[in-house]
PDB file of C-alpha atoms in Angstrom:
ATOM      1  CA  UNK A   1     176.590 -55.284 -76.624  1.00 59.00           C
ATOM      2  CA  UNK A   2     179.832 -53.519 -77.059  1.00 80.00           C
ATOM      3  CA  UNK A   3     179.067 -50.678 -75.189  1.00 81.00           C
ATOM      4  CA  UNK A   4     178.349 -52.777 -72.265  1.00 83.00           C
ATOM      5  CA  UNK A   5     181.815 -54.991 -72.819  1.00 85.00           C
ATOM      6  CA  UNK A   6     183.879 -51.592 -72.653  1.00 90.00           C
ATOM      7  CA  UNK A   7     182.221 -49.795 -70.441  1.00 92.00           C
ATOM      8  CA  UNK A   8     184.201 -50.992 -67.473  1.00 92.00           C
ATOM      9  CA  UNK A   9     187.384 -50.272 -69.406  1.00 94.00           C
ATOM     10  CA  UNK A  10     186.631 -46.514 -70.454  1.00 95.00           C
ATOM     11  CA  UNK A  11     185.506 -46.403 -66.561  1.00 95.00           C
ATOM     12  CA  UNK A  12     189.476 -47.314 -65.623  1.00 96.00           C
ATOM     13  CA  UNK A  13     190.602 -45.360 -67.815  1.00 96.00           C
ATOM     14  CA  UNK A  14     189.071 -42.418 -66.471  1.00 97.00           C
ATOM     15  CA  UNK A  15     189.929 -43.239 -62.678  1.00 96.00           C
ATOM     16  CA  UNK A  16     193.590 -43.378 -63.494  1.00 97.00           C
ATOM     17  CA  UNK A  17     193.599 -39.860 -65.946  1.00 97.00           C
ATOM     18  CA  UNK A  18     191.605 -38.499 -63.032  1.00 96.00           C
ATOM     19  CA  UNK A  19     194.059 -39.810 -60.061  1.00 97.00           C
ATOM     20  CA  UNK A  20     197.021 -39.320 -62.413  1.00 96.00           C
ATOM     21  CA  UNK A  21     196.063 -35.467 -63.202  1.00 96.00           C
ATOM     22  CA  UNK A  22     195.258 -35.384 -59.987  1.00 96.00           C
ATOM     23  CA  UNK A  23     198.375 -35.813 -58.349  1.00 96.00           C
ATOM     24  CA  UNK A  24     200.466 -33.872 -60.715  1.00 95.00           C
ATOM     25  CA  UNK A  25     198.308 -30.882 -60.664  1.00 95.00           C
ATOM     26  CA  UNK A  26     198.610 -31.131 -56.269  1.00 96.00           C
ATOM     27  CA  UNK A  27     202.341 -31.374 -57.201  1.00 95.00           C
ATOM     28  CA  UNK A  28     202.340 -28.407 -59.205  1.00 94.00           C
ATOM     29  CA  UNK A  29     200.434 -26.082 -57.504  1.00 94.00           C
ATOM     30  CA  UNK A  30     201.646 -27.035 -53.716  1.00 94.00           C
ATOM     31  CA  UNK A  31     205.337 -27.448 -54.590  1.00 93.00           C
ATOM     32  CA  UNK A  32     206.340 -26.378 -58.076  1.00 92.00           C
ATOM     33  CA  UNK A  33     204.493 -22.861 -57.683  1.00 90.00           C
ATOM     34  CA  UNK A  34     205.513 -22.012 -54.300  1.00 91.00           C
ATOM     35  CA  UNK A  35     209.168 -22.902 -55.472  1.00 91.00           C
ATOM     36  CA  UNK A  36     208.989 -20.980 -58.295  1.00 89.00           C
ATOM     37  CA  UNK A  37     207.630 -17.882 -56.458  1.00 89.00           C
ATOM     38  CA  UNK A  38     209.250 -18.096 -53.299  1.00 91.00           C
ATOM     39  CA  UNK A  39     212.155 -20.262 -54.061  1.00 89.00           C
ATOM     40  CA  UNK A  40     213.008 -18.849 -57.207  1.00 88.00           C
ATOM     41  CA  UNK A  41     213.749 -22.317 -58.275  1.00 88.00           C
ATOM     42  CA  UNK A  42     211.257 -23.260 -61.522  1.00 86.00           C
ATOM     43  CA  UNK A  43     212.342 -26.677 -62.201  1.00 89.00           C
ATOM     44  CA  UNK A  44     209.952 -28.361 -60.689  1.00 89.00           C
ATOM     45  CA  UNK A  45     206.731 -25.995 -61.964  1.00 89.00           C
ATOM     46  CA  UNK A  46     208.324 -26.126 -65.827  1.00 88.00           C
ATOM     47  CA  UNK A  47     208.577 -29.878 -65.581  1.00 91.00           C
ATOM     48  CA  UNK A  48     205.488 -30.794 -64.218  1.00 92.00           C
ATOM     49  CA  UNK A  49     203.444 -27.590 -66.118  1.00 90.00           C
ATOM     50  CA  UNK A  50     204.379 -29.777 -68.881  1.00 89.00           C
ATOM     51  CA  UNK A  51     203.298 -32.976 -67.741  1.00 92.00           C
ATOM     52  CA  UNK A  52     200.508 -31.957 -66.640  1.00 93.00           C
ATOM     53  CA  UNK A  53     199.354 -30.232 -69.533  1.00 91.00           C
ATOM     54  CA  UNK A  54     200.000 -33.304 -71.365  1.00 92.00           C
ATOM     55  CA  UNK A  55     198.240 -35.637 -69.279  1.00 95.00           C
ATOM     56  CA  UNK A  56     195.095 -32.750 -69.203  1.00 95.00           C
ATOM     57  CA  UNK A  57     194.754 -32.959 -72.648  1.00 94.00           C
ATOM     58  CA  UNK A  58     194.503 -36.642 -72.356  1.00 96.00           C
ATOM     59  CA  UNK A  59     192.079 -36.616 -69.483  1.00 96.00           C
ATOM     60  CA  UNK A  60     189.953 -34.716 -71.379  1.00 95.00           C
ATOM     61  CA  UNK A  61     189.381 -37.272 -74.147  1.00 95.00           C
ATOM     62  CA  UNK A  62     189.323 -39.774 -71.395  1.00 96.00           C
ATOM     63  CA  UNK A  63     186.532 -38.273 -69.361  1.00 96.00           C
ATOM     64  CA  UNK A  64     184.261 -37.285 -71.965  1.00 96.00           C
ATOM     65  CA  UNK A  65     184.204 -41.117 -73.200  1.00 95.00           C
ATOM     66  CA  UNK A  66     183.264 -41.873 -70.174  1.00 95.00           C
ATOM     67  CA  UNK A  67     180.711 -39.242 -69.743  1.00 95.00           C
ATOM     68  CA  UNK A  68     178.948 -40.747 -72.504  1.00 92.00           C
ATOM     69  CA  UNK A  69     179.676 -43.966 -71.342  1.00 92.00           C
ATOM     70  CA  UNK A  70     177.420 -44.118 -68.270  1.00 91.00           C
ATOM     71  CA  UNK A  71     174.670 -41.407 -70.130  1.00 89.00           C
ATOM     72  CA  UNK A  72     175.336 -37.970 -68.390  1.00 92.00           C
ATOM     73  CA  UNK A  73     174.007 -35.588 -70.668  1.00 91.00           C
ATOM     74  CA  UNK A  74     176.762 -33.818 -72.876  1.00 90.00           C
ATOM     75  CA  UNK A  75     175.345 -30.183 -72.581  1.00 90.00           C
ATOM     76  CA  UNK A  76     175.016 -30.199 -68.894  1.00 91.00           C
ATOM     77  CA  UNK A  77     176.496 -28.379 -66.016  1.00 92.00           C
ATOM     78  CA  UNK A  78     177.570 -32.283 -64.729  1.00 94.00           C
ATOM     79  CA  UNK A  79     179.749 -33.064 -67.885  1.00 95.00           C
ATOM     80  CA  UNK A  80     180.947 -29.336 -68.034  1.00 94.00           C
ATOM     81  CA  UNK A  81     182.387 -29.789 -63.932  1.00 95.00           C
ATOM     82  CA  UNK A  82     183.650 -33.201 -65.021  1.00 96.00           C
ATOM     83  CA  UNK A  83     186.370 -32.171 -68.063  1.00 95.00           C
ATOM     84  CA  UNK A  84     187.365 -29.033 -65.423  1.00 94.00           C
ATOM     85  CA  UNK A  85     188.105 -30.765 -62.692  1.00 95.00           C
ATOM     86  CA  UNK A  86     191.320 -31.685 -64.410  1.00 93.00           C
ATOM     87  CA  UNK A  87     192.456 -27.858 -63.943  1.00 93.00           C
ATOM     88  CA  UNK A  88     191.230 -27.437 -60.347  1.00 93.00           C
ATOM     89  CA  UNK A  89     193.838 -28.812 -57.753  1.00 92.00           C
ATOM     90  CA  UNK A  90     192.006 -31.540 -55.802  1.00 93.00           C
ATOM     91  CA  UNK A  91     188.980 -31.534 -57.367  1.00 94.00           C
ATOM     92  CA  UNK A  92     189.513 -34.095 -59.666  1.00 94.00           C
ATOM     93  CA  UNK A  93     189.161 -36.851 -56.372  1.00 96.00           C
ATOM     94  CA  UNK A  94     186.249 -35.532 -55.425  1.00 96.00           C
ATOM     95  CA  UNK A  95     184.688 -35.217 -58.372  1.00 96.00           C
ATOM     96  CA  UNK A  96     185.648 -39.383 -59.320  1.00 96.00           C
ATOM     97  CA  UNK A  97     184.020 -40.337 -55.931  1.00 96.00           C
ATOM     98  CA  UNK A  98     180.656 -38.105 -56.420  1.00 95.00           C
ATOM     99  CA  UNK A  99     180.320 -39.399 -60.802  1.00 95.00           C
ATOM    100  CA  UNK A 100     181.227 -43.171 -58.990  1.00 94.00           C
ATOM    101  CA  UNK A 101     178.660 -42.824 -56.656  1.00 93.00           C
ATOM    102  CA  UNK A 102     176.040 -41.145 -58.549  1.00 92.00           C
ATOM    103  CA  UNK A 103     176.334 -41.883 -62.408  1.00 93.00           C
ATOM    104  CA  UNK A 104     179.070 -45.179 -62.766  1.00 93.00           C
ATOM    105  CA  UNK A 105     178.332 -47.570 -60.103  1.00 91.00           C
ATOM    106  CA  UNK A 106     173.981 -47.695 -60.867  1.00 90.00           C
ATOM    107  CA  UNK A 107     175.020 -47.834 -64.783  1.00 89.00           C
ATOM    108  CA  UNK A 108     177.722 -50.463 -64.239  1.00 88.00           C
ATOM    109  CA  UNK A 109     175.266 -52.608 -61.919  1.00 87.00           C
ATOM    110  CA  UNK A 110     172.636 -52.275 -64.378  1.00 83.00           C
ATOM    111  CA  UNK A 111     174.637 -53.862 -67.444  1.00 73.00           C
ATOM    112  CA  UNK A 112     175.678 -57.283 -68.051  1.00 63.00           C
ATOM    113  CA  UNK A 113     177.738 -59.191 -67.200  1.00 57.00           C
ATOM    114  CA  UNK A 114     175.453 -59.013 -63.876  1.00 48.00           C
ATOM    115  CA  UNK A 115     177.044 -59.660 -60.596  1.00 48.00           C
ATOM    116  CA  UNK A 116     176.623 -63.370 -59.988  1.00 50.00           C
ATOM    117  CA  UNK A 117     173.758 -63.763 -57.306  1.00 50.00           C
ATOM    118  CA  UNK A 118     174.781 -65.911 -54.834  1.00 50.00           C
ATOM    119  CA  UNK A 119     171.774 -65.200 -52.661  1.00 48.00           C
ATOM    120  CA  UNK A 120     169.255 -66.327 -55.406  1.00 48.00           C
ATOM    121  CA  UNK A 121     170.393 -69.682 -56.126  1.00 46.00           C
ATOM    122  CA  UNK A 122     169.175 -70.839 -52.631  1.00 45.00           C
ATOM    123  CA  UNK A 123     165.542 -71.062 -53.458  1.00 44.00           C
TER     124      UNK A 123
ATOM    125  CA  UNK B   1     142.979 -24.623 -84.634  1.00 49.00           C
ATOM    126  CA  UNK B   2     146.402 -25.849 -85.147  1.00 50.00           C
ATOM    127  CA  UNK B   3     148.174 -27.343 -83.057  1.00 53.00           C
ATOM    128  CA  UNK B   4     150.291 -24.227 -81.816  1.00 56.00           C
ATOM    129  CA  UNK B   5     151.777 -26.903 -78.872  1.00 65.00           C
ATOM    130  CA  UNK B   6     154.179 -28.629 -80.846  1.00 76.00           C
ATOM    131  CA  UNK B   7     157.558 -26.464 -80.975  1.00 80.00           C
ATOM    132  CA  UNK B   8     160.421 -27.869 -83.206  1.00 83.00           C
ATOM    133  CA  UNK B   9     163.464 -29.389 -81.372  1.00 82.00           C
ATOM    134  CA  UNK B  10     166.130 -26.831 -82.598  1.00 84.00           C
ATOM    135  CA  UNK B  11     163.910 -23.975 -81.063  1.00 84.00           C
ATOM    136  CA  UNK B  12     165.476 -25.357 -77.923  1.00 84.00           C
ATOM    137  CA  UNK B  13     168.838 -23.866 -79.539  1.00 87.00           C
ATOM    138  CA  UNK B  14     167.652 -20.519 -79.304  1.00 87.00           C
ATOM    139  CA  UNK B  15     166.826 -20.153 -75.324  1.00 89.00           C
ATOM    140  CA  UNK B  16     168.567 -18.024 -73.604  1.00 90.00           C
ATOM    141  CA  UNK B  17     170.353 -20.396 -71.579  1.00 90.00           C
ATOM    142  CA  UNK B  18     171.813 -21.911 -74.968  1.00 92.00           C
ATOM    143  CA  UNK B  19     172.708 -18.834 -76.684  1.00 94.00           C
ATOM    144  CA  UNK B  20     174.511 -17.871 -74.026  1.00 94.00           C
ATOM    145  CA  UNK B  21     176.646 -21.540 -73.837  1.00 94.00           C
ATOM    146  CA  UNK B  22     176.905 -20.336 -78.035  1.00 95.00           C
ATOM    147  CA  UNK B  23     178.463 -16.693 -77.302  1.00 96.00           C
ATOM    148  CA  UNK B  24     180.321 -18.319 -74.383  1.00 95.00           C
ATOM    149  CA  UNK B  25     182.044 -20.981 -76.824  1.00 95.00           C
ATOM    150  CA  UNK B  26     182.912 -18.722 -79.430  1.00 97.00           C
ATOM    151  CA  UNK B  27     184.547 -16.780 -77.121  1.00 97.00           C
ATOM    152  CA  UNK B  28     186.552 -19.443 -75.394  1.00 96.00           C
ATOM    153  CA  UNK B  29     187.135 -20.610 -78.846  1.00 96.00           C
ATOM    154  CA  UNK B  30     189.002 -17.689 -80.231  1.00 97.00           C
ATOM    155  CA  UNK B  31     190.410 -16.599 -76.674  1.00 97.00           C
ATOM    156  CA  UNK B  32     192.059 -20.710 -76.865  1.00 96.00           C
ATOM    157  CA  UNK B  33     193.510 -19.637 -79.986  1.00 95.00           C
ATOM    158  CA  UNK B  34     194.657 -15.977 -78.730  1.00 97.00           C
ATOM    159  CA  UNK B  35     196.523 -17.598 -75.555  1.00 96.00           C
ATOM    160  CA  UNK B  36     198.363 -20.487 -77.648  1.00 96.00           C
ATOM    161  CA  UNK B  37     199.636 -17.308 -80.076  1.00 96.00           C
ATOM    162  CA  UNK B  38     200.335 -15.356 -76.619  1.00 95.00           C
ATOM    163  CA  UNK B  39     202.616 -18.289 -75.342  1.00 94.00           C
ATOM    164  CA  UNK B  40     203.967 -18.743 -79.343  1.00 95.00           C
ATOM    165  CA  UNK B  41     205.396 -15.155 -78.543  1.00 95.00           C
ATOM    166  CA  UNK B  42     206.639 -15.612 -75.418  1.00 94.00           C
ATOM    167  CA  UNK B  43     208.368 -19.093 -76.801  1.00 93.00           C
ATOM    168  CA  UNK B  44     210.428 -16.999 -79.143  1.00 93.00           C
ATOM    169  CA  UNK B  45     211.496 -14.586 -76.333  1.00 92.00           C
ATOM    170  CA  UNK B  46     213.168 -17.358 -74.765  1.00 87.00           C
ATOM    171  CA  UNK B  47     210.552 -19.043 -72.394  1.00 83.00           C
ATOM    172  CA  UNK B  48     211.178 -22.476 -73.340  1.00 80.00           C
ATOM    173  CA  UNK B  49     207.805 -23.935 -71.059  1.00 79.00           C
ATOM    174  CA  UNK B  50     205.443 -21.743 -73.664  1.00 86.00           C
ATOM    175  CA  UNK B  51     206.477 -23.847 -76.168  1.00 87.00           C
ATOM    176  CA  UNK B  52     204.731 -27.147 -75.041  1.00 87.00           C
ATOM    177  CA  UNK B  53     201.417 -24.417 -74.349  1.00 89.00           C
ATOM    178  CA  UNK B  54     201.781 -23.126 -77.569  1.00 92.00           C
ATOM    179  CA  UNK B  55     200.519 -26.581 -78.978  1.00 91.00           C
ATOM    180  CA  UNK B  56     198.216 -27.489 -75.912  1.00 91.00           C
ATOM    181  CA  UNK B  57     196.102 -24.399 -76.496  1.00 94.00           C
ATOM    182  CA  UNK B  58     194.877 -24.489 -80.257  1.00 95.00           C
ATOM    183  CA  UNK B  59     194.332 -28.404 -79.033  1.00 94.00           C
ATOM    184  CA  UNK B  60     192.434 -27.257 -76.107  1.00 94.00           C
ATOM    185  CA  UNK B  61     190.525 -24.949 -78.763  1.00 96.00           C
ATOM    186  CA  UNK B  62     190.220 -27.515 -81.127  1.00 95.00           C
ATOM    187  CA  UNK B  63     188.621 -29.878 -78.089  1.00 95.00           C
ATOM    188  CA  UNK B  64     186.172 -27.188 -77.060  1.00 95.00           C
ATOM    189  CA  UNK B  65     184.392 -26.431 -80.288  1.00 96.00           C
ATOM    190  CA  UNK B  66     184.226 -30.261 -80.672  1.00 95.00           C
ATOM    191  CA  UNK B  67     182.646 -30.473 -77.392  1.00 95.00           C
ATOM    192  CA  UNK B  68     180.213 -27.611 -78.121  1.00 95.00           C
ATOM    193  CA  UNK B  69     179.223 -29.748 -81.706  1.00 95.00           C
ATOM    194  CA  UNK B  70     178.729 -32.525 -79.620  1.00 94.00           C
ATOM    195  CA  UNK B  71     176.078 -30.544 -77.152  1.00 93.00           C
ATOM    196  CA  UNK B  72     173.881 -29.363 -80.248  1.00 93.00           C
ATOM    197  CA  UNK B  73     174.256 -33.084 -81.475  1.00 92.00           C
ATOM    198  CA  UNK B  74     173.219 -34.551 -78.693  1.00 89.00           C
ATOM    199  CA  UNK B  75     170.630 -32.178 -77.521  1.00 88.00           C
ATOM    200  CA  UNK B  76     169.259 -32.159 -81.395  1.00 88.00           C
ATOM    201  CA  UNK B  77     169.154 -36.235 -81.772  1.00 84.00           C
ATOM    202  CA  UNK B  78     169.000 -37.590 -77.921  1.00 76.00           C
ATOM    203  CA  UNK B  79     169.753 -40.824 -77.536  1.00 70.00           C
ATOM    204  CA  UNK B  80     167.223 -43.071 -75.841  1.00 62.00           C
ATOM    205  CA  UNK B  81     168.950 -44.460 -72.815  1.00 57.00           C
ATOM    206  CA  UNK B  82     169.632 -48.557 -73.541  1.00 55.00           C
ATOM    207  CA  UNK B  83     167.399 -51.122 -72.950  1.00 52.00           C
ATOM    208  CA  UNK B  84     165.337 -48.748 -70.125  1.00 49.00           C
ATOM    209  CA  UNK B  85     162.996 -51.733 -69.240  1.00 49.00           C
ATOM    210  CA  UNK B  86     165.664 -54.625 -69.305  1.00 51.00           C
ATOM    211  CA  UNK B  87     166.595 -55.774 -65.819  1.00 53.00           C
ATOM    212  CA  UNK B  88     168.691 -59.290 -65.333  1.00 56.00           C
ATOM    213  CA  UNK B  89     166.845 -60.697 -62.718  1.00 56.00           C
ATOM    214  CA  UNK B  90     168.538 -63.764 -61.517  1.00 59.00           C
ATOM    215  CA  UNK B  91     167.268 -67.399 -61.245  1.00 60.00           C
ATOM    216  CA  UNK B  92     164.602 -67.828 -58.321  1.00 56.00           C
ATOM    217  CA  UNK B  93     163.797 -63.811 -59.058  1.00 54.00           C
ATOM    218  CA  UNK B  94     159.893 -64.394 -59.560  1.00 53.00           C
ATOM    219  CA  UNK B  95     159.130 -63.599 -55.637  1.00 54.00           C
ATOM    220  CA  UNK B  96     159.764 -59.805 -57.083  1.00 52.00           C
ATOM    221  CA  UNK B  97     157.130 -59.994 -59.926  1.00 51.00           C
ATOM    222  CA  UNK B  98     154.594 -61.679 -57.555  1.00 50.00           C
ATOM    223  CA  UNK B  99     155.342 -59.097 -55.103  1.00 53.00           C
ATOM    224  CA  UNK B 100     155.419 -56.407 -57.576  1.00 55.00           C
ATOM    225  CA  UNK B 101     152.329 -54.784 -56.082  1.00 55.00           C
ATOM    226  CA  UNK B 102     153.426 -54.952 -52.795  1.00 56.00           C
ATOM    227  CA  UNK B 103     156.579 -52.550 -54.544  1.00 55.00           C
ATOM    228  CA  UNK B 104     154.624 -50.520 -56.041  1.00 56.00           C
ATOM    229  CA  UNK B 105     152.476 -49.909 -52.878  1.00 56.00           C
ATOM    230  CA  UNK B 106     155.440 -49.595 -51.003  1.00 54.00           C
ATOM    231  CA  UNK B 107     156.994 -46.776 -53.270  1.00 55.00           C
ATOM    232  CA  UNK B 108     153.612 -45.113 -53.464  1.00 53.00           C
ATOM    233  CA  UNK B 109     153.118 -44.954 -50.043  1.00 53.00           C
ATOM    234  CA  UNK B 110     155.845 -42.574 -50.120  1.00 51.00           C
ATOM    235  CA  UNK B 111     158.568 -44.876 -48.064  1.00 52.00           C
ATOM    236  CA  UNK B 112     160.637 -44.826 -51.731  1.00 54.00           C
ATOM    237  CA  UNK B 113     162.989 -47.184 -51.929  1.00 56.00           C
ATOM    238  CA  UNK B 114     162.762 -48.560 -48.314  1.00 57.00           C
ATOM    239  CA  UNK B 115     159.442 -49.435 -48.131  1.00 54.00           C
ATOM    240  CA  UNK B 116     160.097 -51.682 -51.447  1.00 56.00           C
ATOM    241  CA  UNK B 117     162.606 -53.219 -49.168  1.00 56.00           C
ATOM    242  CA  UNK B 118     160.452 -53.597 -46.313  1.00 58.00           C
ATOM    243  CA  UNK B 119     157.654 -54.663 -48.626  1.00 56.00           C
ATOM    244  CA  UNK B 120     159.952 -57.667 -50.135  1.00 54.00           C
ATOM    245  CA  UNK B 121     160.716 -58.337 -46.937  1.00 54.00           C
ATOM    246  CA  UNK B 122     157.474 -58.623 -45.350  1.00 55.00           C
ATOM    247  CA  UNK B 123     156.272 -60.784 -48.061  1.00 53.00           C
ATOM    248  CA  UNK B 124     158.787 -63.510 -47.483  1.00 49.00           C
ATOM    249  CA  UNK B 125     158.955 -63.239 -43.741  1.00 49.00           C
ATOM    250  CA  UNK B 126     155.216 -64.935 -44.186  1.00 50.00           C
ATOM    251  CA  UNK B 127     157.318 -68.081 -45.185  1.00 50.00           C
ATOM    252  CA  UNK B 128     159.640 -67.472 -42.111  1.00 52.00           C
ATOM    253  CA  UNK B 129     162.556 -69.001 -43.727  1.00 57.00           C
ATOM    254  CA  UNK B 130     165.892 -67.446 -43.414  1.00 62.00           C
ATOM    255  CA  UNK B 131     167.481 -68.168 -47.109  1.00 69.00           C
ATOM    256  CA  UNK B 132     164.453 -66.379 -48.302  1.00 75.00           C
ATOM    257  CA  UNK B 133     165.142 -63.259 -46.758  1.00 77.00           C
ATOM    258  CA  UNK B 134     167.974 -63.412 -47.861  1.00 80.00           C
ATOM    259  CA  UNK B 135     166.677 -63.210 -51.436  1.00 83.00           C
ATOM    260  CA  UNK B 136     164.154 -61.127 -50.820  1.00 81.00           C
ATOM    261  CA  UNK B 137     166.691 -58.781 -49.703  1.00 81.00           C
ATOM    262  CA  UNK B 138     168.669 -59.349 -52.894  1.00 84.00           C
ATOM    263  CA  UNK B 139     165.642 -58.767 -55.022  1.00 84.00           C
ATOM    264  CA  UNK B 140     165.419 -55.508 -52.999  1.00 83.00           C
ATOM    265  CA  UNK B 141     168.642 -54.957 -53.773  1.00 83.00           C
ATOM    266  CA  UNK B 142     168.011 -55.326 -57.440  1.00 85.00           C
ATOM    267  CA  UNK B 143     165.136 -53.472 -57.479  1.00 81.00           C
ATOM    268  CA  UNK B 144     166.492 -50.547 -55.634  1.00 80.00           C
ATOM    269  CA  UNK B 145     169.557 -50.390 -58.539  1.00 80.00           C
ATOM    270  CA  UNK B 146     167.028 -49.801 -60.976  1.00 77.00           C
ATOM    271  CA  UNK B 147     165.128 -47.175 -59.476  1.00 74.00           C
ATOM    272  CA  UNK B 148     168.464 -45.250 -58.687  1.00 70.00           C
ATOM    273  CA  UNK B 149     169.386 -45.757 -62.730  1.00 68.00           C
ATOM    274  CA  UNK B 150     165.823 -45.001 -63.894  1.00 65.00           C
ATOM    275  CA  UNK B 151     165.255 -41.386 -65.389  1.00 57.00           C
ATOM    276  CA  UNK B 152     168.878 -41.184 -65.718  1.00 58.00           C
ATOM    277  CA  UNK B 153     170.523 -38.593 -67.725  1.00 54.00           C
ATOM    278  CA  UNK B 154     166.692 -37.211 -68.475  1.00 51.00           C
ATOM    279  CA  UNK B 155     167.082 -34.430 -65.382  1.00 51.00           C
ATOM    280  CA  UNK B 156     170.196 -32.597 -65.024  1.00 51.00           C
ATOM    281  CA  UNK B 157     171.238 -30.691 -67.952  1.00 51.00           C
ATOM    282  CA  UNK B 158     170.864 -27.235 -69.606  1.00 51.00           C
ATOM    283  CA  UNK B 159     167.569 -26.162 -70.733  1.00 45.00           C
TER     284      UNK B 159
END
């Protein structure tokens, strides 16, 4: 099925939006804010406010695909924390491990293509 | 009688819990819109960074009553969950279907999903042959990823 074939690709997708966003929002709110408050020097919180608004916006199409993706339910708290995480500094990381752990790796081991089972050929 | 049991899916729409996720995304809707014409003012006073929010927020609007569409969608026309019985088993797999009740008992018997290790286990450590345990424990494996992705989606959600 298609699903199946692009599953692991939406899956990416979503780990790199998520580390991507990640990183930028860490960037912004640990060094472009305190620059721009205490420094009085907004380069760095104007440049990377915009990227990271940009890459948000992005992440959120990103994450909901994959939401769907590996079946969490759209009108629950889960997919709600998911699309937010993107706006909460550091939370995006944890939030990849616990939907990897919990709702992508059993859906991805589930669907074909199988892992090849080395163990069972030896019967 | 009739049967009074039988309540119509959209009445699900009108629980408390949803009509407050409804009032909630109108307002987020129009308070989207309010802050992308709040940074369109401050754009034209001269703060060039409102001008990339003054397009992100109508989009961020835009996004959110999409999202809330999809949640009535979805909650309205739920979508099985694909193939629910099909597992790949590999090649040399049967030793979990003969020791299917030997799973079963050893999920009943409350050990979950280590006693239907232990069960596949004990069953091939009759034979006493190493490569088998070795399956069996890959069969366990197997098993074990499909009772973690069983029921999935069907929990967690707002009701």
């Amino acid at each position: 099925m298609d699903a199946d074939r692009l599953r692991p690709v939406v899956v990416r997708a979503y780990r790199v939006m998520a580390y991507v966003t990640g990183t930028m929002l860490i960037i912004l709110c640990f060094v472009g804010i305190p620059l721009q408050v205490w420094g009085h020097n907004d380069i760095i919180a104007k440049v990377v406010g915009t990227i990271h608004g940009v890459l948000y916006l992005i992440y959120l199409v990103v994450a909901f695909t994959m939401t769907r993706f590996v079946r969490i339910r759209t009108a629950s708290v889960t997919t709600i924390i998911v699309l937010l995480a993107g706006t909460i500094p550091i939370l995006t990381f944890v939030v990849e491990r616990w939907i990897s752990r919990r709702y992508i790796d059993p859906v991805l081991a589930s669907s074909p293509p199988s892992p090849t089972p080395q163990a069972a050929v030896s019967q | 009688m009739s049967d009074t049991s039988v309540v119509p899916r959209w009445r699900v729409l009108v629980t408390p819990r949803w009509l407050s996720w409804h009032l909630f995304a109108v307002f987020a809707f129009f308070g989207m819109w309010w802050l992308g014409d709040w940074q369109f003012h401050r754009a034209l006073d001269g703060n060039s960074l409102s001008w990339a929010y003054t397009f992100e927020w109508p989009v961020f609007a835009i996004f959110g009553a999409v999202f809330w569409v999809k949640t009535v969608k979805d909650e309205l026309n739920p979508k099985p969950p694909e193939d629910p019985e099909e597992i790949v088993l590999p090649a040399g797999a049967g030793n979990v279907a003969v020791a299917a009740g030997d799973l079963i008992a050893g999920y009943e018997a409350d050990e979950g999903i280590n006693g239907i290790a232990r069960a596949v286990l004990d069953k091939d450590g009759e034979d006493g042959e190493t490569a088998d345990a070795e399956l069996a424990e890959y069969n366990a494996y197997l098993a074990r990823l499909n009772l973690e992705v069983k029921g999935h989606g069907k929990w967690h959600g707002l009701r």
